[in-house]
XYZ file of C-alpha atoms in Angstrom:
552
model
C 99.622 128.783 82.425
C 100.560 126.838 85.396
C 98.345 128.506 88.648
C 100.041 128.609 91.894
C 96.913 129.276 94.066
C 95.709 126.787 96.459
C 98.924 125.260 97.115
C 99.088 126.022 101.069
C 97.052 122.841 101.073
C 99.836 121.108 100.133
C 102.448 120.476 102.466
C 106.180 118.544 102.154
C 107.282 116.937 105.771
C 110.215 114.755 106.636
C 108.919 111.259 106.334
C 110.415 108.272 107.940
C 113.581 110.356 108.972
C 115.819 110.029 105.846
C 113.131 110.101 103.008
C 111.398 112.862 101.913
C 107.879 112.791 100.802
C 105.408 115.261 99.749
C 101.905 114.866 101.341
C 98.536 117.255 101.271
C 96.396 118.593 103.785
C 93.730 116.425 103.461
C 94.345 114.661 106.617
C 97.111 116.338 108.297
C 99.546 113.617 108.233
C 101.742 112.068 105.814
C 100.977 107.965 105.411
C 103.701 106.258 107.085
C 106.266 104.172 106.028
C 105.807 101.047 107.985
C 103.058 101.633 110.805
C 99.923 101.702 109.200
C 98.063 105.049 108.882
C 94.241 104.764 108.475
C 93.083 103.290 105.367
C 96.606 101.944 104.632
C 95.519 98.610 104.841
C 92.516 96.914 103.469
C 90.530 93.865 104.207
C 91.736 91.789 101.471
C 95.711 92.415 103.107
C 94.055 90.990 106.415
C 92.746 87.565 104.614
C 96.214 87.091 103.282
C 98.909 84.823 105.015
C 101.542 86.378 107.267
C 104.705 84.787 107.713
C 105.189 86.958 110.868
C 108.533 87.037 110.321
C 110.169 84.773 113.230
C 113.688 84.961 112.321
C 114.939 81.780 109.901
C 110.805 81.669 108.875
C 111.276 83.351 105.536
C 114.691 84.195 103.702
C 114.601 87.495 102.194
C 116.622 90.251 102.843
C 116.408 93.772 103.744
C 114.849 96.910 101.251
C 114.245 99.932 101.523
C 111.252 101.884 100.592
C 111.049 102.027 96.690
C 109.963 105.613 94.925
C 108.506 105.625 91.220
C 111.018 106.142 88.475
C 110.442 109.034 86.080
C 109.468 106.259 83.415
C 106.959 104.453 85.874
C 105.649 107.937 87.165
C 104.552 108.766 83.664
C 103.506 105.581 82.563
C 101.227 105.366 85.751
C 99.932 108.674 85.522
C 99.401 108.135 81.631
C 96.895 105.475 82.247
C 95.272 107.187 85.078
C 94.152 109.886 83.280
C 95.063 109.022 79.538
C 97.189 110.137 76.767
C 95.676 113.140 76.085
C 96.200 114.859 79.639
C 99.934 113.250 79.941
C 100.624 114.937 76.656
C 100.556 118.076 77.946
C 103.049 117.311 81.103
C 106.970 117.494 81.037
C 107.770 114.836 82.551
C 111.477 115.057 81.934
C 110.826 118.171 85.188
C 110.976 115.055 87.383
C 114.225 114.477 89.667
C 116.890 112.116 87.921
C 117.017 108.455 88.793
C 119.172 105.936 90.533
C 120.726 103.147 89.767
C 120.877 99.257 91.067
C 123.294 98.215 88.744
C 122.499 98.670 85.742
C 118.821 98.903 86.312
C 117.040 102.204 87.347
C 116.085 102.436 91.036
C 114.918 105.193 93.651
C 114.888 102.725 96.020
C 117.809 104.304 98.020
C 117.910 107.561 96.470
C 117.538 110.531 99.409
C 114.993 113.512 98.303
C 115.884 117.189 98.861
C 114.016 120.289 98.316
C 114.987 120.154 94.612
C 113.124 117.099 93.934
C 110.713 118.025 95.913
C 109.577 121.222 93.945
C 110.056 119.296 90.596
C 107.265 116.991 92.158
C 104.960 120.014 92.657
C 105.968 121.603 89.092
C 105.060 118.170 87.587
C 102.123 117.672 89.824
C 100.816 120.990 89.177
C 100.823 120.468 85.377
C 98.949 117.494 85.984
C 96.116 118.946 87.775
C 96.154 121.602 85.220
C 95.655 119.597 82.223
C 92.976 117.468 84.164
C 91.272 120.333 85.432
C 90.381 121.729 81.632
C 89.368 117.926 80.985
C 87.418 117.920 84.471
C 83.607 117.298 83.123
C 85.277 114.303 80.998
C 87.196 113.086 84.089
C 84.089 113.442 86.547
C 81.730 111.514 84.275
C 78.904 111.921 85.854
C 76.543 115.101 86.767
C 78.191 117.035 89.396
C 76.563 116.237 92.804
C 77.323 114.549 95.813
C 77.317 110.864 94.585
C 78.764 111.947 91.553
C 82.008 113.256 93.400
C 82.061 110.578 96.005
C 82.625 108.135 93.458
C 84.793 109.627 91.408
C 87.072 109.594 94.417
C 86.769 106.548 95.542
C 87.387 105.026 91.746
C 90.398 108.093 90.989
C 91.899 107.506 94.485
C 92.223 103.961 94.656
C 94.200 103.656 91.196
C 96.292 107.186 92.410
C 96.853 105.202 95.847
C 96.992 101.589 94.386
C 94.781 100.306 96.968
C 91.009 100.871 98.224
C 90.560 104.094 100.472
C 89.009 104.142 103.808
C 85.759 105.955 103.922
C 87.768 109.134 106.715
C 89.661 109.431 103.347
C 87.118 109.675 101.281
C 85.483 112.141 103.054
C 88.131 114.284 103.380
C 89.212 114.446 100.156
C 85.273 115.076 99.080
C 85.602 117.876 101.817
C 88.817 119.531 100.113
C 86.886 119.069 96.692
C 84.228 121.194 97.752
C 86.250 123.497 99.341
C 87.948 124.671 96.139
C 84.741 123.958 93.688
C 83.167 126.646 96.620
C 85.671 129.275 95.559
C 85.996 128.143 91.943
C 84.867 126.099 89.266
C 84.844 122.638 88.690
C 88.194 122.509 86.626
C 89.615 124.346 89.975
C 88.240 121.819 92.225
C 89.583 118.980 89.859
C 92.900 120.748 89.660
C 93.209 120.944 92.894
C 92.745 117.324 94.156
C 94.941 115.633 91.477
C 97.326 118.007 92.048
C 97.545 117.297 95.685
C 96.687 113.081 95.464
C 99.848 113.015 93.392
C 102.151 114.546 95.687
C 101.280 111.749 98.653
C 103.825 109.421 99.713
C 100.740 106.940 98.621
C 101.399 107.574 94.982
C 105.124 108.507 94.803
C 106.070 105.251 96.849
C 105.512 102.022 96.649
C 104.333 101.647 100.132
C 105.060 97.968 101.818
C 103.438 97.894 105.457
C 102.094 94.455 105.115
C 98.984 93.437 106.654
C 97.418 95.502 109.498
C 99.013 94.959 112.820
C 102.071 92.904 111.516
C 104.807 94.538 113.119
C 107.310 91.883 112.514
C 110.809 92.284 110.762
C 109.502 90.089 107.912
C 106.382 90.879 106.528
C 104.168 89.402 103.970
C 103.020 91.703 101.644
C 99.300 92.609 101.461
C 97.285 92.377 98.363
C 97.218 95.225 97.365
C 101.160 96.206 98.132
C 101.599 92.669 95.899
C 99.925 93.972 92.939
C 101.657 97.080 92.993
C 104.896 94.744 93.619
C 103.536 92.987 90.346
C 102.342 95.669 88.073
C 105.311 97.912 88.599
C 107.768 94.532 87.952
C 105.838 93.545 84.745
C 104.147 96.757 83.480
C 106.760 99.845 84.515
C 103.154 101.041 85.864
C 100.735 100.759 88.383
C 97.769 98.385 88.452
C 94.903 98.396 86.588
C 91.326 98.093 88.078
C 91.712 94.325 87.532
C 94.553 93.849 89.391
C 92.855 96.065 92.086
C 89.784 93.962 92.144
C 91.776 90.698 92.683
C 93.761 92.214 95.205
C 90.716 93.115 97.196
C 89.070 89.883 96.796
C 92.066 88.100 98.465
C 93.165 86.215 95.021
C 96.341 87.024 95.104
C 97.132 85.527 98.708
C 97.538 81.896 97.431
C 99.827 80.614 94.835
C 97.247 79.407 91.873
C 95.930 82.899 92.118
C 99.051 84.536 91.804
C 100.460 82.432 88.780
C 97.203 83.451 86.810
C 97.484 87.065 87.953
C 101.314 87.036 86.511
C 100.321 85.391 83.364
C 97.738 87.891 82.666
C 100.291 90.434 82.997
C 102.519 88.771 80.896
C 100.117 87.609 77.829
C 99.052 91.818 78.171
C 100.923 93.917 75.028
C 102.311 96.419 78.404
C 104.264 94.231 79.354
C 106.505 94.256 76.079
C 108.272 96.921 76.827
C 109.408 95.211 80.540
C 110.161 92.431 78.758
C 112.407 94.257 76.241
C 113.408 97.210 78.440
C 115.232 94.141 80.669
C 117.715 92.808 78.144
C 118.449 96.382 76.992
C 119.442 97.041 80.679
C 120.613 93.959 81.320
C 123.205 94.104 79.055
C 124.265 97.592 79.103
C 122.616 98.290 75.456
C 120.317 101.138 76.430
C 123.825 102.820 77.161
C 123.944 102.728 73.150
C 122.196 106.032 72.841
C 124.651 108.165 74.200
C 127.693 105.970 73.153
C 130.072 108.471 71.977
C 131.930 106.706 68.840
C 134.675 107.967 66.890
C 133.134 109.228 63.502
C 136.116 109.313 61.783
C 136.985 105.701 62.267
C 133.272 104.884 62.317
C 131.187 107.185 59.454
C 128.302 104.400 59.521
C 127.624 104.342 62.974
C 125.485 107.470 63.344
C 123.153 105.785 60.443
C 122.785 102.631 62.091
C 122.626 102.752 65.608
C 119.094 103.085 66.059
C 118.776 99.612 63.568
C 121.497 98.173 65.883
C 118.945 98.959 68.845
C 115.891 98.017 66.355
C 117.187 94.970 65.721
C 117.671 93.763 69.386
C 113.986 94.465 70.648
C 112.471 92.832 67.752
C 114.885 89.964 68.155
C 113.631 89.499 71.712
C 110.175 90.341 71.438
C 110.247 87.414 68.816
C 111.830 85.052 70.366
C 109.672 85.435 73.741
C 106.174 86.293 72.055
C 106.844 83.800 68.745
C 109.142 81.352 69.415
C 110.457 78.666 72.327
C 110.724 81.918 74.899
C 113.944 80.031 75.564
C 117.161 82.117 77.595
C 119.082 79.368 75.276
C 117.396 80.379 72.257
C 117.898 84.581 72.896
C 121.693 83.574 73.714
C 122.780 81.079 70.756
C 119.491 81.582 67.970
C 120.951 81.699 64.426
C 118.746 83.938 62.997
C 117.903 87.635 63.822
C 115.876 91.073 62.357
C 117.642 93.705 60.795
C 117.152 96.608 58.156
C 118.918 96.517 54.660
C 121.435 98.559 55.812
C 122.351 96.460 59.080
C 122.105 93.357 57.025
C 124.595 94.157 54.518
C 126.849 95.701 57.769
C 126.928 92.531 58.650
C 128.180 91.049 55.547
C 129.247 87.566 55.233
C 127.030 86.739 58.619
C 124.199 86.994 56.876
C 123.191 83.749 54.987
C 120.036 85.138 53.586
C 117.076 87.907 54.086
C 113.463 87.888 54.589
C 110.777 90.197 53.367
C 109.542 90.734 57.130
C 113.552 91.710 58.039
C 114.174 88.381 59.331
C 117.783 87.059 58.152
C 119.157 84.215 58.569
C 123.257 84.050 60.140
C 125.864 82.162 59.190
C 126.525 80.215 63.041
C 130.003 80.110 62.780
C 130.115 84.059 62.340
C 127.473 85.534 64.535
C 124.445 83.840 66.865
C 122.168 85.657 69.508
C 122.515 88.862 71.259
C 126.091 88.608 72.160
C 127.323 88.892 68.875
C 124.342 91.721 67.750
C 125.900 95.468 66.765
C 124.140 96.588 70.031
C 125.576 94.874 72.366
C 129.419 94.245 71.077
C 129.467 98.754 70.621
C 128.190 99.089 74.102
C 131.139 97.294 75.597
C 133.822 98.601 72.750
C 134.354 102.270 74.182
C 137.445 102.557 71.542
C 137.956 99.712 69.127
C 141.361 98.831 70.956
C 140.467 98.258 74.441
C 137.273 96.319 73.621
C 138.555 92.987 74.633
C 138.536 94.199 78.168
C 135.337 95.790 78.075
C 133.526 92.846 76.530
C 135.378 90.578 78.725
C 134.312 92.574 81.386
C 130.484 92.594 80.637
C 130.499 88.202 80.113
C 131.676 88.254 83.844
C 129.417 90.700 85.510
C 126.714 90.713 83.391
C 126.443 87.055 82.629
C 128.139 85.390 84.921
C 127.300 87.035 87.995
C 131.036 87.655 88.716
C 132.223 90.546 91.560
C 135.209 92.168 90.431
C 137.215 94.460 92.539
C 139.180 96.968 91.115
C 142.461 97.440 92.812
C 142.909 100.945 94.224
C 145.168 103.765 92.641
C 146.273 101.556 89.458
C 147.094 103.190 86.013
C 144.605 101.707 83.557
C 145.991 104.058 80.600
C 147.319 101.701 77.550
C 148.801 103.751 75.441
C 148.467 101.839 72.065
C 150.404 102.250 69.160
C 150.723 100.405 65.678
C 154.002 98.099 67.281
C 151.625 95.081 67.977
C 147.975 93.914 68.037
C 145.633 95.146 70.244
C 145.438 92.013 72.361
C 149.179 91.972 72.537
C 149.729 95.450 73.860
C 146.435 94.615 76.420
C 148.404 91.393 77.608
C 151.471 92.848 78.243
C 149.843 95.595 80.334
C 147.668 93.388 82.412
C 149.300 90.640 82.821
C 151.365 91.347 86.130
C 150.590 93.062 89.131
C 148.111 94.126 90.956
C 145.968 93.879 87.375
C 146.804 90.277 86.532
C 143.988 88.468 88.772
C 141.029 90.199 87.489
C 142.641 89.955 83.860
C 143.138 86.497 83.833
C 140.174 85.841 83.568
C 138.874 89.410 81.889
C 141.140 89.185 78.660
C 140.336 85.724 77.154
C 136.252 86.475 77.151
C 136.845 89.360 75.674
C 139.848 88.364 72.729
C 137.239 85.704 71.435
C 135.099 88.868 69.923
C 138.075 90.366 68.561
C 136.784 89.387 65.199
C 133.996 92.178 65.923
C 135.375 96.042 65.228
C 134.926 99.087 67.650
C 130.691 98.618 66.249
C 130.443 95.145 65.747
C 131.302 94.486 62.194
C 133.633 91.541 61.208
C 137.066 91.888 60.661
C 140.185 89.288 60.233
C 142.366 91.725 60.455
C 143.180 94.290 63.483
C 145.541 97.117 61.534
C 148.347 95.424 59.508
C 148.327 92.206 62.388
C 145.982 89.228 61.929
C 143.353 88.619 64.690
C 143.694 86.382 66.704
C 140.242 84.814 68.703
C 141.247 81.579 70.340
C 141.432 81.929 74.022
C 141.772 79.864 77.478
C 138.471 80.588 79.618
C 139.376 80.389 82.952
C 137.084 81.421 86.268
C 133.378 79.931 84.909
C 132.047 76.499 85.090
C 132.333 76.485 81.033
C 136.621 76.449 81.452
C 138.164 75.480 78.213
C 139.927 76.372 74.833
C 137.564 78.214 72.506
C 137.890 79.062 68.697
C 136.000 82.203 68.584
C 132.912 83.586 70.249
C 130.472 81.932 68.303
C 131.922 77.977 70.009
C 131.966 79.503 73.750
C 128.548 81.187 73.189
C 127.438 77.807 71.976
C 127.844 76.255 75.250
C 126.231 79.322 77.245
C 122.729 77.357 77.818
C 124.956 74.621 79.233
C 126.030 76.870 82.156
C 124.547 76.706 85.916
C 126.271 80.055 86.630
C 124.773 81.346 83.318
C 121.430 80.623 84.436
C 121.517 81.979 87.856
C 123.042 84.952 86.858
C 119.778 85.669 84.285
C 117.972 84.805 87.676
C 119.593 87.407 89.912
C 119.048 89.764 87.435
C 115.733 89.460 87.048
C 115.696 89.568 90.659
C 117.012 92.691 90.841
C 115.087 94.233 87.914
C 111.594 92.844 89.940
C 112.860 94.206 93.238
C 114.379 97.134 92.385
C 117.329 96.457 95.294
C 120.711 94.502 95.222
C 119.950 91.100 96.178
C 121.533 89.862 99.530
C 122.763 86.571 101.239
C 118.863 85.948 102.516
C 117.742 85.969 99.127
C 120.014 83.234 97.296
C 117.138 80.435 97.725
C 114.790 82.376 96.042
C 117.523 82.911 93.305
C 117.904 79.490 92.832
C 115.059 77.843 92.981
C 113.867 80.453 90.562
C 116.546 79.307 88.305
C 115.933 75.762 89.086
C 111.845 75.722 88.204
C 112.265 77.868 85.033
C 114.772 75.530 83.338
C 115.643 77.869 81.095
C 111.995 79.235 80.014
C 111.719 82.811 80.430
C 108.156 83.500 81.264
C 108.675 80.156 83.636
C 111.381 82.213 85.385
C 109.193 85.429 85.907
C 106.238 83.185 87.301
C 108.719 81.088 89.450
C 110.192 84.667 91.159
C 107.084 86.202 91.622
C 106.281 83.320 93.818
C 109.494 83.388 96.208
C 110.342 84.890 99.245
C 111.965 87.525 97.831
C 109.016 88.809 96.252
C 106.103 88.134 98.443
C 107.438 89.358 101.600
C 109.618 92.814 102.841
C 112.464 92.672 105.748
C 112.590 96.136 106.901
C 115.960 97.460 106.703
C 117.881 97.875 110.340
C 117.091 100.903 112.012
């Protein structure tokens, strides 16, 4: 039963004007956002270089404050206290996420009164589980030491950084103010309930080091290895990272390149590194896809293979093979279950015991031609082209497209002409035709791929037709099919600082701006198109070691 007693201790303030956080009693302040409040800032942030921010000293542009995602919230609160106490929380109480894109952000996302009571409700049944596990959690024999340092070792990974020894004592204080009137479980219920509703935990707080009160900042240790853990784990940071933090390693680059390969060799970080691609290219939308059954009976039996099939293919290719964008993007082999493989028919050149099967190049190669991806950008089977089209531009090329305002995109398609005719007579004048020049012929080389990705040579009674003009890329051409342009997508500079900006924006959790195109590119430049290489090389820019706070 969730117990409501207590919680006058814990208090919800406006913080920082526009954003809402929650904070407790403990001190009688909330932490703020970018002046630091005591024990914000630790030694190791004050051994760390500054750039000080002189205007033109460091390019990065402005973000805002980021809060945690329901996913990271979980995950971080999962290895706090472990699986067994996070198994008894709905998380799903938390307040719905934003959006950067494609990628899930609360990095601009207001709070109101709604979110903040599903914070309490979720921070309540926290406390409550941990409080019936509170002799497990405490460790030790319940006296003074005892408590003391289960604070100080519970705070710092609830607060990502080392706390001050006022904040220790005041949180010891409220501890024994509630084991006073209760029992240990109360007084354990009590404090995690109330650490977890701090602007420490629910933000990612980036002050930078104490006394920096410059418009560019370099992050502090501590605010870096959050920056990290959060970019490569979806979680907080482990006592390791903490410890390296606090001993200043992370302040030069050698340190910071072994810190992000440690992350990256750990098995957490295979669902970052799998959870990107998904995002990236719109295939975690799969799971709500609404297809037409009666066109498409199969689809409801395979579209968790389709999915399958896509995180084992890049989980292979990154953990087992070259790692290589060129490899995820043209590789003629894949993983599939029975069922997908024979789906796939013809593209399949032959099976392995393991699920590995081998395509036929000139039919399928690499995620762009995978079930996932081509029925996440189908919607119905008829306007596909433009959808797929639409997905190479923005998603891989980096493209902006502006929709023009108060247009009719209805086509109403009948059985008088292919698809791709009926699409090119509608789109090809007006106010439509700019966008779709370039739109149409991306997406008509997958037309041999159905409304879910299976092959077809025929589109009703009227043969399909793939060949296409490419026009607005630096790959501009003739192309058979989608198989020949996809070919020649590791040959593309735009390709490859696309993949960079999205991984940008993924690590950041922000839109990139103007100030951060060098870090973009020289990103794209160092990793040559090595995946893990490009992850290292961003977590070393601008971009990602320092904060511009946004204009007042």
């Amino acid at each position: 039963m969730r117990r409501r007693n207590g919680i006058a201790a814990i208090a919800c303030g406006v913080w920082m004007g526009s954003a809402i956080g929650c904070y407790t009693g403990l001190d009688g302040r909330g932490g703020g956002a970018d002046g630091a409040s005591e024990g914000g800032t630790t030694a190791a942030g004050e051994g760390g270089s500054s750039s000080g921010g002189a205007e033109g000293e460091v390019a990065v542009s402005p973000s805002e404050l980021s809060r945690l995602t329901r996913s990271e919230y979980q995950r971080t609160v999962t290895a706090i206290f472990g699986e067994a106490i996070a198994a008894d929380v709905d998380f799903g109480q938390l307040p719905a996420d934003g959006k950067v894109g494609r990628f899930t952000s609360n990095a601009e996302l207001d709070v109101n009164i709604d979110s903040l009571d599903a914070y309490r409700i979720v921070a309540e049944d926290v406390g409550e589980a941990a409080g019936a596990q509170a002799a497990a959690l405490l460790g030790c024999d319940e006296d003074a030491a005892c408590v003391e340092g289960f604070v100080r070792t519970m705070g710092r990974r609830i607060y990502r950084r080392t706390l001050a020894d006022a904040e220790v004592a005041r949180i010891v204080a409220f501890w024994e103010q509630y084991r006073t009137q209760g029992t240990v479980g109360d007084a354990m219920r009590m404090v995690v309930t109330a650490l977890l509703q701090t602007p420490d935990f629910l933000y990612r707080l980036e002050r930078g080091a104490d006394g920096d009160e410059a418009e560019v900042r370099r992050l502090a240790g501590f605010e870096l290895a959050s920056r990290l853990s959060f970019f490569l784990w979806g979680q907080g940071p482990d006592d390791a990272l903490l410890d390296e933090a606090e001993a200043g390693t992370l302040d030069d680059a050698e340190g910071l390149r072994a810190a992000v390969d440690r992350l990256l060799d750990d098995p957490r970080a295979d669902e970052t590194l799998v959870g990107f691609h998904l995002t990236w290219l719109g295939i975690d939308a799969l799971q709500t896809q609404l297809v037409d059954a009666e066109r498409f009976p199969q689809y409801e039996l395979l579209r968790d293979d389709m999915v399958d099939e896509t995180r084992r293919f890049v989980l292979h290719v990154l953990r087992e093979d070259d790692g290589q964008l060129a490899t995820l993007l043209t590789a003629d082999y894949s993983f599939a279950s029975p069922e997908l493989a024979a789906f796939y028919g013809d593209g399949v050149s032959s099976t392995g015991a393991d699920g590995r099967i081998e395509l036929d190049p000139t039919l399928r190669r690499g995620l762009l031609t995978q079930a996932s991806y081509l029925t996440s950008h189908a919607r119905t089977p008829e306007r596909a082209p433009i959808y797929r089209g639409k997905s190479l531009l923005v998603d891989v090329f980096c493209k902006q497209l502006t929709p023009p305002p108060g247009v009719n995109t209805t086509i109403d398609f009948d059985s008088s002409a292919s698809a791709r005719q009926q699409i090119e007579d509608a789109t090809s004048g007006g106010a439509c035709a700019g966008c779709h020049r370039m739109i149409n012929p991306l997406g008509f080389l997958f037309e041999h791929y159905d409304g879910i990705g299976q092959f077809r040579t025929e589109d009703g009674s009227w043969p399909v037709v793939t060949e296409a003009e490419i026009v607005g890329t630096d790959l501009d051409g003739s192309y058979a099919d989608a198989p020949a342009f996809i070919e020649r997508l590791p040959d593309s500079a735009e390709v490859a600082a696309c993949v960079s900006r999205q991984w940008l924006r993924f690590a950041l959790s922000r839109p990139e701006g103007e100030q951060d195109e060098g870090s973009i590119a020289a990103a794209a430049s160092q990793a040559g198109g090595d995946v893990f290489e490009l992850v290292r090389a961003l977590a070393q820019t601008d971009a990602f070691t320092h904060r511009r706070l946004p204009a007042p």
